[in-house]
Amino acid sequence: MIKVALNGYGTIGKRVANAIMLQPDMKLIGIAKTSPNYEAFIAQKMGINIFVPQESIKSFDEAGIKVAGNIEDMIKEADIVVDATPNGVGAQYKELYQKFGKNAIFQGGEKANVADVSFSSLCNYNEAIGKKYIRVVSCNTTALLRTICTLNKLSKVEKVRATIVRRAADPKEVKKGPINALVPDPASVPSHHAKDVNSVLKDLDIITMAVIAPTTYMHMHLLNVTLKSQVSKEDVINQFLNTNRFLLVRGKSKVNSTAEIIEVARDLGRIRNDIPEVVIFEDSIYTMGNEVFLMYAVHQESIVVPENIDAIRASLNLASAEDSIKITNTSLNISKGYLI
Amino acid sequence: MIKVALNGYGTIGKRVANAIMLQPDMKLIGIAKTSPNYEAFIAQKMGINIFVPQESIKSFDEAGIKVAGNIEDMIKEADIVVDATPNGVGAQYKELYQKFGKNAIFQGGEKANVADVSFSSLCNYNEAIGKKYIRVVSCNTTALLRTICTLNKLSKVEKVRATIVRRAADPKEVKKGPINALVPDPASVPSHHAKDVNSVLKDLDIITMAVIAPTTYMHMHLLNVTLKSQVSKEDVINQFLNTNRFLLVRGKSKVNSTAEIIEVARDLGRIRNDIPEVVIFEDSIYTMGNEVFLMYAVHQESIVVPENIDAIRASLNLASAEDSIKITNTSLNISKGYLI
Amino acid sequence: MIKVALNGYGTIGKRVANAIMLQPDMKLIGIAKTSPNYEAFIAQKMGINIFVPQESIKSFDEAGIKVAGNIEDMIKEADIVVDATPNGVGAQYKELYQKFGKNAIFQGGEKANVADVSFSSLCNYNEAIGKKYIRVVSCNTTALLRTICTLNKLSKVEKVRATIVRRAADPKEVKKGPINALVPDPASVPSHHAKDVNSVLKDLDIITMAVIAPTTYMHMHLLNVTLKSQVSKEDVINQFLNTNRFLLVRGKSKVNSTAEIIEVARDLGRIRNDIPEVVIFEDSIYTMGNEVFLMYAVHQESIVVPENIDAIRASLNLASAEDSIKITNTSLNISKGYLI
Amino acid sequence: MIKVALNGYGTIGKRVANAIMLQPDMKLIGIAKTSPNYEAFIAQKMGINIFVPQESIKSFDEAGIKVAGNIEDMIKEADIVVDATPNGVGAQYKELYQKFGKNAIFQGGEKANVADVSFSSLCNYNEAIGKKYIRVVSCNTTALLRTICTLNKLSKVEKVRATIVRRAADPKEVKKGPINALVPDPASVPSHHAKDVNSVLKDLDIITMAVIAPTTYMHMHLLNVTLKSQVSKEDVINQFLNTNRFLLVRGKSKVNSTAEIIEVARDLGRIRNDIPEVVIFEDSIYTMGNEVFLMYAVHQESIVVPENIDAIRASLNLASAEDSIKITNTSLNISKGYLI
Ligand SMILES: NC(=O)c1ccc[n+]([C@@H]2O[C@H](COP(=O)([O-])OP(=O)(O)OC[C@H]3O[C@@H](n4cnc5c(N)ncnc54)[C@H](O)[C@@H]3O)[C@@H](O)[C@H]2O)c1
Ligand SMILES: NC(=O)c1ccc[n+]([C@@H]2O[C@H](COP(=O)([O-])OP(=O)(O)OC[C@H]3O[C@@H](n4cnc5c(N)ncnc54)[C@H](O)[C@@H]3O)[C@@H](O)[C@H]2O)c1
Ligand SMILES: NC(=O)c1ccc[n+]([C@@H]2O[C@H](COP(=O)([O-])OP(=O)(O)OC[C@H]3O[C@@H](n4cnc5c(N)ncnc54)[C@H](O)[C@@H]3O)[C@@H](O)[C@H]2O)c1
Ligand SMILES: NC(=O)c1ccc[n+]([C@@H]2O[C@H](COP(=O)([O-])OP(=O)(O)OC[C@H]3O[C@@H](n4cnc5c(N)ncnc54)[C@H](O)[C@@H]3O)[C@@H](O)[C@H]2O)c1
């Protein structure tokens, strides 16, 4: 049983923590939290060991939250640390992980050079095997990479032109906007997402443009992919239907928006309405010559969770790509086929 | 085992259906649905019998949804029908329920005169015992009544002045607005909510004013209640802490909005993030002379679910108020105390 | 002086009416309105003749709005009618315009076959000269066509791949949503916008994908255009800087969103904060080989106003393309260069 | 001609600057701006002298904005300074105003003790005459005070219970949220607005509760006022109809929301769609015994502009309350009666 520590128990951290607890080969030794808010109470309620910065112990005590030790204590005890602290903070913690000689998994909010390799399970698991520091790319990039590497099996992907319509904030965030605007992110081309894709697929010809929209539920990607050879709409549909970590939405189910995708996740009893799978609108798949077009939705809160689990196995060389992905999918109930 | 049929499997209907399945004394014989959308697929996946209008059987067949019969078949088989069809449609169905001599529970979107009594578990369960037609009041009115009847046990409620800030649409609804406006609902005083409260508490001096805000998560109520005698803030807090179907939010948990309440429900693993309890911001409770002020949030999608279950028992005289409420709360995991 | 009647005084109609009043060669003989709401009061306040359906005269009288006659009276008196009634209603009115032998300008909410020609000032003015029925294409298509025909002057446009992020409702609309969702519009490819572009540029290779976002201010387009030859970023910038009906936004002005574009329009004292110009984010212009990428914002409420004025002149053969566009731009203060 | 300087050219500052330029007895000698964004370009375009912090001169030069001097230069030259810098920053600048012996007007984002008196034109103009430092209360408090002092003329106001539904951000602000939540502001009672009202009306029995909603257009207030004597609905309507700085919205104009109020302001050609008047929904006015209920909308961006102008006159003892209010209203086209 690999001992995993989780630093930063927010949107991503709390999900990865839950996922670790469901793995047959991992044990969550604790999470680190800096402020005693409701997420700390949740961790306590779930019986998770809570580690805090030395100077914060008092404030947790006062809030009635039992503290298991300080963050260094947690790191010392771990075989590997998953860092899910806010953008850029992970890079600061790296020193600590190095000091104790621990492997670490970073998130997409960090610069690529924080780690030895940027990671996408379906694209470059093997490259990450044995790497001390791995960075799971961001939610948008994870979705792009899954999609590209899956299409690539059908026919070599030669060019990607993608538009990303980003959710502006996570559902829990009440101080981020905009309320009524579209915000280019940034107003220059290509957006950083293309560069992030290239951190894994070094030579891909990809240009991305991104805009932020006032919604909290999911991102949407609108893709134009040029393949080496011509493929049919059915080929593309089948390729995705047969690949785990993708779900398709049928027109006849009348799921016509990100909100209705989330509603289905709620109706299906999914915890936190999470959908780590990329959700493709089946009717949007369109082929013309060597070009493929498609539209899909990305649940930013949960999509990187399975990739984090795989990254742990890759870093510690616990399993082959195929085996890790299978264990992760089974333990997290990640499926393929139709959403409903 | 009472045989319950559910007509109208949407936001309210699908939740009441699930709740019925959890009752020790009830059996869901089926649901009626008019269009084969994702909610129909969900019902099918859950193994629920689906009844449809005779003329719709073909469209369900084509969609691949197995139909158990037409709506009349379902009603004939039932001891009681819960009607959760859209506003005003229930009144049309009443004829059918009458034709087959079945008791029925209606929702707050119907006019009060659709039923023999308007219903709130904590206010007038006894009045509803044995009534053939019961109307569970709307989400906003249910919350108001629960709160008023609970305060009333502390000291007689003499006057209520309430503001209702309404969510504009349910999360799944993508065609309702506004996107960027506040809409008086209506721009006249009192709003219909006061009249709806008076359908249960006939003589209460209550004035309500309502405004619609562009959010989908929860309503918020801001109350100014005048009691017969002076009470302390602690009295009020304790009264709610000790009453089922209320949850309090502590300041120190840093849950400062409806979005964070929903986030906690997600983190707690609540199915569909439902919170049928009224959620009071503890720090908002304020007393001054005989006046009590408080602010609470109302999860419109789920708040009326327990009241529907109680209404079934009242109508068929299956249990006393106390017993029904207890069974309902236990089966649905409805609690009291602090949210987290 | 050409006598112009305007049927349908809503978002588009009231703006076209104002624009007609500013033309040296046109006279607004009246507008037709069906319900006596605030827009009718505005028309009255502006001294515009109001015509209404015969059966509505009474309701306007009661509201205190003076009626100049019925809709037929207005049409009889006119040389040409601009129809700005809701989607599809224009087609019904066409019979009436025909009955009285009047030319008419329709809007983009009508099917292309309502008219003899679909119209874009910068693309096919000449084709529309003398045509009895002209349809000004929709707001999104107007922006696409202006942009494509302007780039085409630089180098032949061979291929367009465009993403449209649509505002979900106009600012005044409080019943349209979504509040919190992204809605593919539709979830199939290509969206109808490509077909609408092809109604003017018959042979263009264009694919569009569209998604609705919960905002009211402006649409955003993210374009990938392949030209016959390679051009530089400076070429593209200069091309737009030198073309009327385009404005560029400089990075250094820190206008980073549709909301800030609208804020500038307000600060500039523009009536109704209208920006009939296409507003391009200068820093988004990017060239790579023969490809050009760019992002721009479209003020849906006002963008088609100048095209409507030009369409009137084309239909009645009042002026050449160059002359009409010049008169329209001057009278409406439509400029080129930088927004601020 | 009084020489007025304006420090902080944002939402409030740019409006007050424009208003000063419209006064017969005032001259705007310049504005101070810290960053060369679009608002600086606007000021330049309007021919306003721009003063900047000494250390920022270079960045303005580089942006192509002509600088008239540093902030100290501006203050030295002025008779009085209007400070419209962000919350709390005004207090820091006070030292500078004192150093040069200049009177100053502060905004509601400052603590009450920044000034000698908190100010509302219709309530306590006389108290402010000759005061060196005057603080115009916040947008919400300005609306509350105008309303209370106007009702007070009808019959003594004995008690106010008010709910405030606040817009979450100004239209130009794209980084503030929430996107989908209601946020108690704060989750304790009374909100600070009551205290702010008491800074002017020291002894008033007022309790306020506030909640933030995801909209940018206007605040809404829902008031329950207890008067000393009974008044009729007509009395209340007439009182407001006859008081400048109030506008009423008639039901028959079908203006049913804040968005439609703004639309009317746009249609009326109001610059920046500003409505410094309090806009009351006429049909919401309701009386019962000594209680008056009403709902009104508050245009946060412009409501305090006339009060700032009056405060300048009060501070420098330029005119009586009546005279100042009249000049301000006339110069700014502030009216009474019906919105449309
Ligand atoms: N939210 C998303 O949609 C999303 C998706 C994919 C990747 N990511 C990436 O995941 C990372 C975490 O983002 P998130 O959305 O979960 O953030 P979050 O703000 O929800 O959570 C961050 C957590 O880190 C804790 N924290 C803050 N400062 C800390 C410190 N100095 N030391 C230790 N802990 C600290 C906070 O208490 C919080 O629990 C970022 O790199 C982000 O870019 C986020
Ligand atoms: N959504 C809420 O927040 C809420 C809260 C409390 C009470 N209510 C009340 O509950 C009732 C149902 O509302 P909802 O929000 O669940 O609506 P909904 O639209 O989500 O669901 C209505 C269901 O009725 C079905 N239906 C439509 N027409 C039908 C017909 N003619 N015959 C049979 N079924 C038909 C639809 O397919 C759908 O399954 C209304 O009275 C409403 O006022 C709603
Ligand atoms: N709003 C936009 O963003 C936009 C942009 C470009 C084109 N268009 C197109 O312009 C047209 C008008 O759209 P709009 O947004 O101005 O609509 P709108 O609803 O704002 O205005 C329509 C007007 O038509 C009137 N009307 C309704 N029914 C009528 C009838 N039977 N007879 C006569 N008048 C009637 C209404 O009173 C209203 O004044 C549509 O074809 C639309 O697709 C709209
Ligand atoms: N926006 C509203 O709705 C509103 C309504 C009433 C009162 N107020 C109050 O008005 C004041 C200004 O608010 P606003 O909304 O106009 O803010 P804003 O952010 O729009 O504008 C503030 C201006 O001050 C400038 N500034 C920032 N830091 C500065 C500094 N250190 N020195 C000089 N200038 C500086 C900024 O460049 C900007 O031009 C605040 O006290 C606020 O509470 C705002």
Short mmCIF file of N, CA, C and O in Angstrom, two decimals, chain B residues 73-122:
data_model
loop_
_atom_site.label_atom_id
_atom_site.label_comp_id
_atom_site.label_asym_id
_atom_site.label_seq_id
_atom_site.Cartn_x
_atom_site.Cartn_y
_atom_site.Cartn_z
N ASP B 73 -54.01 3.38 -16.76
CA ASP B 73 -53.62 2.10 -16.16
C ASP B 73 -52.94 2.32 -14.82
O ASP B 73 -53.21 1.61 -13.84
N MET B 74 -52.06 3.30 -14.81
CA MET B 74 -51.31 3.56 -13.58
C MET B 74 -52.24 4.03 -12.47
O MET B 74 -52.14 3.57 -11.32
N ILE B 75 -53.11 4.93 -12.81
CA ILE B 75 -53.99 5.49 -11.77
C ILE B 75 -54.92 4.42 -11.20
O ILE B 75 -55.12 4.35 -9.99
N LYS B 76 -55.44 3.60 -12.10
CA LYS B 76 -56.32 2.51 -11.63
C LYS B 76 -55.65 1.65 -10.58
O LYS B 76 -56.26 1.25 -9.59
N GLU B 77 -54.37 1.39 -10.81
CA GLU B 77 -53.65 0.45 -9.95
C GLU B 77 -53.28 1.06 -8.59
O GLU B 77 -52.94 0.34 -7.65
N ALA B 78 -53.32 2.38 -8.50
CA ALA B 78 -52.78 3.06 -7.32
C ALA B 78 -53.80 3.22 -6.19
O ALA B 78 -55.01 3.23 -6.43
N ASP B 79 -53.30 3.36 -4.96
CA ASP B 79 -54.15 3.77 -3.84
C ASP B 79 -54.23 5.29 -3.79
O ASP B 79 -55.21 5.86 -3.34
N ILE B 80 -53.18 5.93 -4.22
CA ILE B 80 -53.09 7.40 -4.16
C ILE B 80 -52.13 7.87 -5.25
O ILE B 80 -51.19 7.15 -5.60
N VAL B 81 -52.40 9.06 -5.77
CA VAL B 81 -51.55 9.62 -6.82
C VAL B 81 -50.88 10.88 -6.30
O VAL B 81 -51.54 11.74 -5.72
N VAL B 82 -49.57 10.99 -6.51
CA VAL B 82 -48.91 12.27 -6.29
C VAL B 82 -48.81 12.95 -7.65
O VAL B 82 -48.22 12.39 -8.58
N ASP B 83 -49.39 14.10 -7.75
CA ASP B 83 -49.37 14.85 -9.01
C ASP B 83 -48.28 15.90 -8.94
O ASP B 83 -48.34 16.83 -8.13
N ALA B 84 -47.28 15.76 -9.80
CA ALA B 84 -46.19 16.74 -9.85
C ALA B 84 -46.05 17.24 -11.28
O ALA B 84 -44.95 17.46 -11.78
N THR B 85 -47.17 17.39 -11.93
CA THR B 85 -47.18 17.95 -13.29
C THR B 85 -46.99 19.47 -13.20
O THR B 85 -47.07 20.04 -12.11
N PRO B 86 -46.76 20.12 -14.32
CA PRO B 86 -46.48 21.57 -14.26
C PRO B 86 -47.68 22.39 -13.75
O PRO B 86 -48.82 21.91 -13.77
N ASN B 87 -47.38 23.62 -13.38
CA ASN B 87 -48.38 24.56 -12.84
C ASN B 87 -49.70 24.49 -13.59
O ASN B 87 -49.74 24.72 -14.79
N GLY B 88 -50.76 24.19 -12.89
CA GLY B 88 -52.09 24.24 -13.50
C GLY B 88 -52.50 22.96 -14.17
O GLY B 88 -53.70 22.71 -14.37
N VAL B 89 -51.54 22.12 -14.51
CA VAL B 89 -51.88 20.86 -15.20
C VAL B 89 -52.53 19.88 -14.22
O VAL B 89 -53.43 19.11 -14.58
N GLY B 90 -52.11 19.94 -12.98
CA GLY B 90 -52.69 19.05 -11.97
C GLY B 90 -54.20 19.20 -11.87
O GLY B 90 -54.93 18.21 -11.73
N ALA B 91 -54.66 20.43 -11.97
CA ALA B 91 -56.11 20.67 -11.89
C ALA B 91 -56.84 19.94 -13.01
O ALA B 91 -57.95 19.43 -12.81
N GLN B 92 -56.21 19.88 -14.18
CA GLN B 92 -56.83 19.14 -15.29
C GLN B 92 -56.88 17.65 -15.01
O GLN B 92 -57.84 16.96 -15.37
N TYR B 93 -55.83 17.14 -14.38
CA TYR B 93 -55.78 15.70 -14.09
C TYR B 93 -56.75 15.31 -12.98
O TYR B 93 -57.09 14.14 -12.85
N LYS B 94 -57.16 16.26 -12.17
CA LYS B 94 -58.00 15.92 -11.01
C LYS B 94 -59.22 15.12 -11.43
O LYS B 94 -59.61 14.16 -10.75
N GLU B 95 -59.80 15.51 -12.56
CA GLU B 95 -60.96 14.78 -13.06
C GLU B 95 -60.70 13.28 -13.16
O GLU B 95 -61.54 12.45 -12.80
N LEU B 96 -59.52 12.97 -13.67
CA LEU B 96 -59.15 11.56 -13.84
C LEU B 96 -59.02 10.87 -12.48
O LEU B 96 -59.47 9.73 -12.30
N TYR B 97 -58.40 11.57 -11.54
CA TYR B 97 -58.24 10.97 -10.22
C TYR B 97 -59.63 10.72 -9.62
O TYR B 97 -59.87 9.71 -8.97
N GLN B 98 -60.51 11.69 -9.84
CA GLN B 98 -61.88 11.54 -9.32
C GLN B 98 -62.60 10.38 -9.99
O GLN B 98 -63.25 9.59 -9.33
N LYS B 99 -62.44 10.30 -11.29
CA LYS B 99 -63.11 9.23 -12.07
C LYS B 99 -62.80 7.85 -11.48
O LYS B 99 -63.67 7.00 -11.38
N PHE B 100 -61.53 7.69 -11.08
CA PHE B 100 -61.15 6.39 -10.53
C PHE B 100 -61.20 6.38 -9.00
O PHE B 100 -60.76 5.42 -8.37
N GLY B 101 -61.72 7.45 -8.44
CA GLY B 101 -61.92 7.48 -6.99
C GLY B 101 -60.64 7.46 -6.18
O GLY B 101 -60.62 6.95 -5.06
N LYS B 102 -59.58 8.01 -6.74
CA LYS B 102 -58.30 7.96 -6.04
C LYS B 102 -58.00 9.26 -5.29
O LYS B 102 -58.27 10.35 -5.79
N ASN B 103 -57.43 9.09 -4.14
CA ASN B 103 -56.89 10.26 -3.42
C ASN B 103 -55.73 10.84 -4.22
O ASN B 103 -55.10 10.13 -4.99
N ALA B 104 -55.46 12.15 -4.01
CA ALA B 104 -54.34 12.74 -4.73
C ALA B 104 -53.68 13.84 -3.93
O ALA B 104 -54.34 14.57 -3.17
N ILE B 105 -52.36 13.95 -4.13
CA ILE B 105 -51.57 15.03 -3.53
C ILE B 105 -51.16 15.95 -4.67
O ILE B 105 -50.57 15.51 -5.65
N PHE B 106 -51.45 17.23 -4.53
CA PHE B 106 -51.08 18.22 -5.55
C PHE B 106 -49.92 19.09 -5.06
O PHE B 106 -49.63 19.13 -3.86
N GLN B 107 -49.33 19.81 -6.01
CA GLN B 107 -48.20 20.67 -5.66
C GLN B 107 -48.63 22.14 -5.60
O GLN B 107 -49.73 22.51 -6.03
N GLY B 108 -47.67 22.98 -5.16
CA GLY B 108 -47.95 24.40 -4.93
C GLY B 108 -48.21 25.21 -6.18
O GLY B 108 -48.68 26.35 -6.10
N GLY B 109 -47.91 24.63 -7.33
CA GLY B 109 -48.20 25.34 -8.57
C GLY B 109 -49.68 25.35 -8.91
O GLY B 109 -50.11 26.08 -9.81
N GLU B 110 -50.44 24.54 -8.18
CA GLU B 110 -51.90 24.53 -8.39
C GLU B 110 -52.54 25.59 -7.50
O GLU B 110 -52.00 25.96 -6.46
N LYS B 111 -53.71 26.03 -7.90
CA LYS B 111 -54.49 26.92 -7.04
C LYS B 111 -54.92 26.18 -5.77
O LYS B 111 -55.14 24.96 -5.81
N ALA B 112 -55.08 26.92 -4.69
CA ALA B 112 -55.44 26.28 -3.42
C ALA B 112 -56.74 25.49 -3.53
O ALA B 112 -56.90 24.43 -2.93
N ASN B 113 -57.67 25.97 -4.35
CA ASN B 113 -58.97 25.30 -4.39
C ASN B 113 -58.98 23.99 -5.16
O ASN B 113 -60.01 23.35 -5.30
N VAL B 114 -57.81 23.56 -5.64
CA VAL B 114 -57.74 22.25 -6.29
C VAL B 114 -57.95 21.14 -5.24
O VAL B 114 -58.35 20.04 -5.57
N ALA B 115 -57.67 21.50 -3.97
CA ALA B 115 -57.66 20.47 -2.93
C ALA B 115 -58.57 20.84 -1.76
O ALA B 115 -59.06 21.97 -1.67
N ASP B 116 -58.76 19.88 -0.88
CA ASP B 116 -59.58 20.13 0.30
C ASP B 116 -58.81 20.93 1.35
O ASP B 116 -59.39 21.59 2.19
N VAL B 117 -57.49 20.83 1.27
CA VAL B 117 -56.69 21.51 2.28
C VAL B 117 -55.29 21.78 1.71
O VAL B 117 -54.78 20.99 0.93
N SER B 118 -54.72 22.92 2.08
CA SER B 118 -53.32 23.18 1.78
C SER B 118 -52.52 22.71 2.97
O SER B 118 -52.98 22.82 4.12
N PHE B 119 -51.30 22.24 2.72
CA PHE B 119 -50.64 21.39 3.72
C PHE B 119 -49.22 21.82 4.04
O PHE B 119 -48.43 22.15 3.16
N SER B 120 -48.92 21.79 5.35
CA SER B 120 -47.55 21.96 5.83
C SER B 120 -47.38 21.03 7.02
O SER B 120 -48.09 21.18 8.03
N SER B 121 -46.47 20.08 6.95
CA SER B 121 -46.35 19.05 8.00
C SER B 121 -46.28 19.64 9.39
O SER B 121 -46.93 19.16 10.31
N LEU B 122 -45.47 20.67 9.57
CA LEU B 122 -45.24 21.20 10.91
C LEU B 122 -46.37 22.12 11.37
O LEU B 122 -46.36 22.60 12.50
#
